[in-house]
């Protein structure tokens, strides 16, 4: 969060946290097209370069090869939902342009 705070110049607030929550229990396979967030915004789910994405965040990456340095698990069951790890902080309205 410190890296993100320095880039934007403002602290992380409740809207940013709610932007990371998609209501319901959805596995990675169920995340297709646009997903409405608890904040009210929309994350676009797509597949590119053999990876799953929500806007510009990689979802559920599992490193292959000798380093195996970066892992963001997907489909982690919790009592009130399913958790998917991502590689960046998503900010409402911060991403524009083509994917």
Tab-separated table of N, CA and C in Angstrom, residues 14-63:
chain	number	residue	atom	x	y	z
A	14	UNK	N	-11.876	3.656	2.017
A	14	UNK	CA	-12.873	2.581	1.954
A	14	UNK	C	-13.316	2.293	0.526
A	15	UNK	N	-13.412	3.321	-0.332
A	15	UNK	CA	-13.812	3.095	-1.722
A	15	UNK	C	-12.831	2.188	-2.449
A	16	UNK	N	-11.542	2.387	-2.205
A	16	UNK	CA	-10.532	1.546	-2.855
A	16	UNK	C	-10.662	0.111	-2.363
A	17	UNK	N	-10.854	-0.067	-1.072
A	17	UNK	CA	-11.006	-1.422	-0.535
A	17	UNK	C	-12.265	-2.092	-1.076
A	18	UNK	N	-13.388	-1.369	-1.127
A	18	UNK	CA	-14.633	-1.933	-1.649
A	18	UNK	C	-14.537	-2.236	-3.142
A	19	UNK	N	-13.658	-1.521	-3.843
A	19	UNK	CA	-13.454	-1.761	-5.272
A	19	UNK	C	-12.826	-3.134	-5.521
A	20	UNK	N	-12.218	-3.716	-4.491
A	20	UNK	CA	-11.599	-5.035	-4.588
A	20	UNK	C	-12.557	-6.173	-4.267
A	21	UNK	N	-13.816	-5.874	-3.950
A	21	UNK	CA	-14.778	-6.905	-3.550
A	21	UNK	C	-15.871	-7.035	-4.606
A	22	UNK	N	-16.045	-8.256	-5.115
A	22	UNK	CA	-17.131	-8.584	-6.042
A	22	UNK	C	-18.132	-9.421	-5.247
A	23	UNK	N	-19.374	-8.948	-5.103
A	23	UNK	CA	-20.355	-9.683	-4.295
A	23	UNK	C	-20.597	-11.110	-4.806
A	24	UNK	N	-20.849	-12.010	-3.863
A	24	UNK	CA	-21.147	-13.399	-4.200
A	24	UNK	C	-19.919	-14.283	-4.089
A	25	UNK	N	-20.139	-15.566	-4.266
A	25	UNK	CA	-19.043	-16.541	-4.262
A	25	UNK	C	-18.750	-16.925	-5.700
A	26	UNK	N	-17.677	-16.377	-6.262
A	26	UNK	CA	-17.352	-16.617	-7.668
A	26	UNK	C	-15.959	-17.207	-7.799
A	27	UNK	N	-15.905	-18.385	-8.427
A	27	UNK	CA	-14.610	-18.982	-8.721
A	27	UNK	C	-13.976	-18.223	-9.879
A	28	UNK	N	-12.712	-18.471	-10.126
A	28	UNK	CA	-12.007	-17.797	-11.216
A	28	UNK	C	-12.699	-18.046	-12.551
A	29	UNK	N	-13.211	-19.256	-12.757
A	29	UNK	CA	-13.920	-19.580	-14.000
A	29	UNK	C	-15.214	-18.783	-14.157
A	30	UNK	N	-15.786	-18.332	-13.053
A	30	UNK	CA	-17.040	-17.573	-13.104
A	30	UNK	C	-16.818	-16.080	-13.371
A	31	UNK	N	-15.575	-15.627	-13.279
A	31	UNK	CA	-15.275	-14.217	-13.523
A	31	UNK	C	-15.113	-13.999	-15.019
A	32	UNK	N	-16.195	-13.638	-15.665
A	32	UNK	CA	-16.177	-13.382	-17.104
A	32	UNK	C	-16.760	-12.005	-17.366
A	33	UNK	N	-16.285	-11.339	-18.363
A	33	UNK	CA	-16.727	-10.000	-18.774
A	33	UNK	C	-16.692	-9.010	-17.607
A	34	UNK	N	-17.689	-8.149	-17.508
A	34	UNK	CA	-17.693	-7.108	-16.480
A	34	UNK	C	-18.230	-7.636	-15.155
A	35	UNK	N	-17.573	-7.221	-14.066
A	35	UNK	CA	-17.972	-7.612	-12.722
A	35	UNK	C	-18.206	-6.350	-11.899
A	36	UNK	N	-19.422	-6.190	-11.363
A	36	UNK	CA	-19.703	-5.026	-10.521
A	36	UNK	C	-19.076	-5.232	-9.150
A	37	UNK	N	-18.469	-4.182	-8.612
A	37	UNK	CA	-17.812	-4.257	-7.313
A	37	UNK	C	-18.725	-3.737	-6.209
A	38	UNK	N	-18.350	-4.017	-4.973
A	38	UNK	CA	-19.096	-3.530	-3.814
A	38	UNK	C	-19.085	-1.999	-3.770
A	39	UNK	N	-18.077	-1.383	-4.341
A	39	UNK	CA	-17.949	0.071	-4.393
A	39	UNK	C	-18.906	0.681	-5.413
A	40	UNK	N	-19.383	-0.140	-6.366
A	40	UNK	CA	-20.290	0.346	-7.399
A	40	UNK	C	-19.639	0.482	-8.761
A	41	UNK	N	-18.332	0.335	-8.812
A	41	UNK	CA	-17.617	0.384	-10.085
A	41	UNK	C	-17.672	-0.952	-10.795
A	42	UNK	N	-16.969	-1.032	-11.905
A	42	UNK	CA	-16.952	-2.252	-12.704
A	42	UNK	C	-15.521	-2.653	-13.008
A	43	UNK	N	-15.216	-3.926	-12.786
A	43	UNK	CA	-13.934	-4.502	-13.186
A	43	UNK	C	-14.185	-5.363	-14.415
A	44	UNK	N	-13.319	-5.251	-15.400
A	44	UNK	CA	-13.451	-6.063	-16.605
A	44	UNK	C	-12.540	-7.274	-16.488
A	45	UNK	N	-13.134	-8.444	-16.599
A	45	UNK	CA	-12.404	-9.702	-16.523
A	45	UNK	C	-12.123	-10.197	-17.934
A	46	UNK	N	-10.882	-10.613	-18.173
A	46	UNK	CA	-10.520	-11.149	-19.483
A	46	UNK	C	-9.299	-12.045	-19.346
A	47	UNK	N	-8.995	-12.762	-20.401
A	47	UNK	CA	-7.844	-13.660	-20.440
A	47	UNK	C	-6.909	-13.173	-21.542
A	48	UNK	N	-5.615	-13.027	-21.211
A	48	UNK	CA	-4.620	-12.544	-22.166
A	48	UNK	C	-3.258	-13.090	-21.748
A	49	UNK	N	-2.459	-13.484	-22.719
A	49	UNK	CA	-1.123	-14.043	-22.456
A	49	UNK	C	-1.186	-15.239	-21.498
A	50	UNK	N	-2.226	-16.059	-21.653
A	50	UNK	CA	-2.443	-17.247	-20.820
A	50	UNK	C	-2.571	-16.910	-19.336
A	51	UNK	N	-3.058	-15.703	-19.047
A	51	UNK	CA	-3.281	-15.266	-17.669
A	51	UNK	C	-4.691	-14.693	-17.551
A	52	UNK	N	-5.222	-14.728	-16.337
A	52	UNK	CA	-6.525	-14.123	-16.044
A	52	UNK	C	-6.293	-12.716	-15.494
A	53	UNK	N	-7.118	-11.769	-15.930
A	53	UNK	CA	-6.963	-10.367	-15.547
A	53	UNK	C	-8.291	-9.795	-15.057
A	54	UNK	N	-8.229	-8.866	-14.125
A	54	UNK	CA	-9.324	-7.966	-13.758
A	54	UNK	C	-8.750	-6.571	-13.950
A	55	UNK	N	-9.271	-5.839	-14.917
A	55	UNK	CA	-8.671	-4.585	-15.360
A	55	UNK	C	-7.194	-4.854	-15.656
A	56	UNK	N	-6.276	-4.210	-14.940
A	56	UNK	CA	-4.857	-4.425	-15.228
A	56	UNK	C	-4.154	-5.217	-14.132
A	57	UNK	N	-4.904	-6.001	-13.366
A	57	UNK	CA	-4.329	-6.838	-12.319
A	57	UNK	C	-4.365	-8.297	-12.757
A	58	UNK	N	-3.242	-8.977	-12.601
A	58	UNK	CA	-3.194	-10.412	-12.881
A	58	UNK	C	-3.852	-11.131	-11.707
A	59	UNK	N	-4.727	-12.079	-12.018
A	59	UNK	CA	-5.475	-12.812	-10.990
A	59	UNK	C	-4.992	-14.251	-10.934
A	60	UNK	N	-4.686	-14.721	-9.734
A	60	UNK	CA	-4.384	-16.129	-9.546
A	60	UNK	C	-3.176	-16.636	-10.298
A	61	UNK	N	-2.097	-15.881	-10.313
A	61	UNK	CA	-0.890	-16.300	-11.015
A	61	UNK	C	-0.129	-17.320	-10.185
A	62	UNK	N	0.330	-18.355	-10.846
A	62	UNK	CA	1.188	-19.333	-10.193
A	62	UNK	C	2.459	-19.418	-11.014
A	63	UNK	N	3.578	-19.017	-10.415
A	63	UNK	CA	4.847	-19.010	-11.139
A	63	UNK	C	5.277	-20.416	-11.488
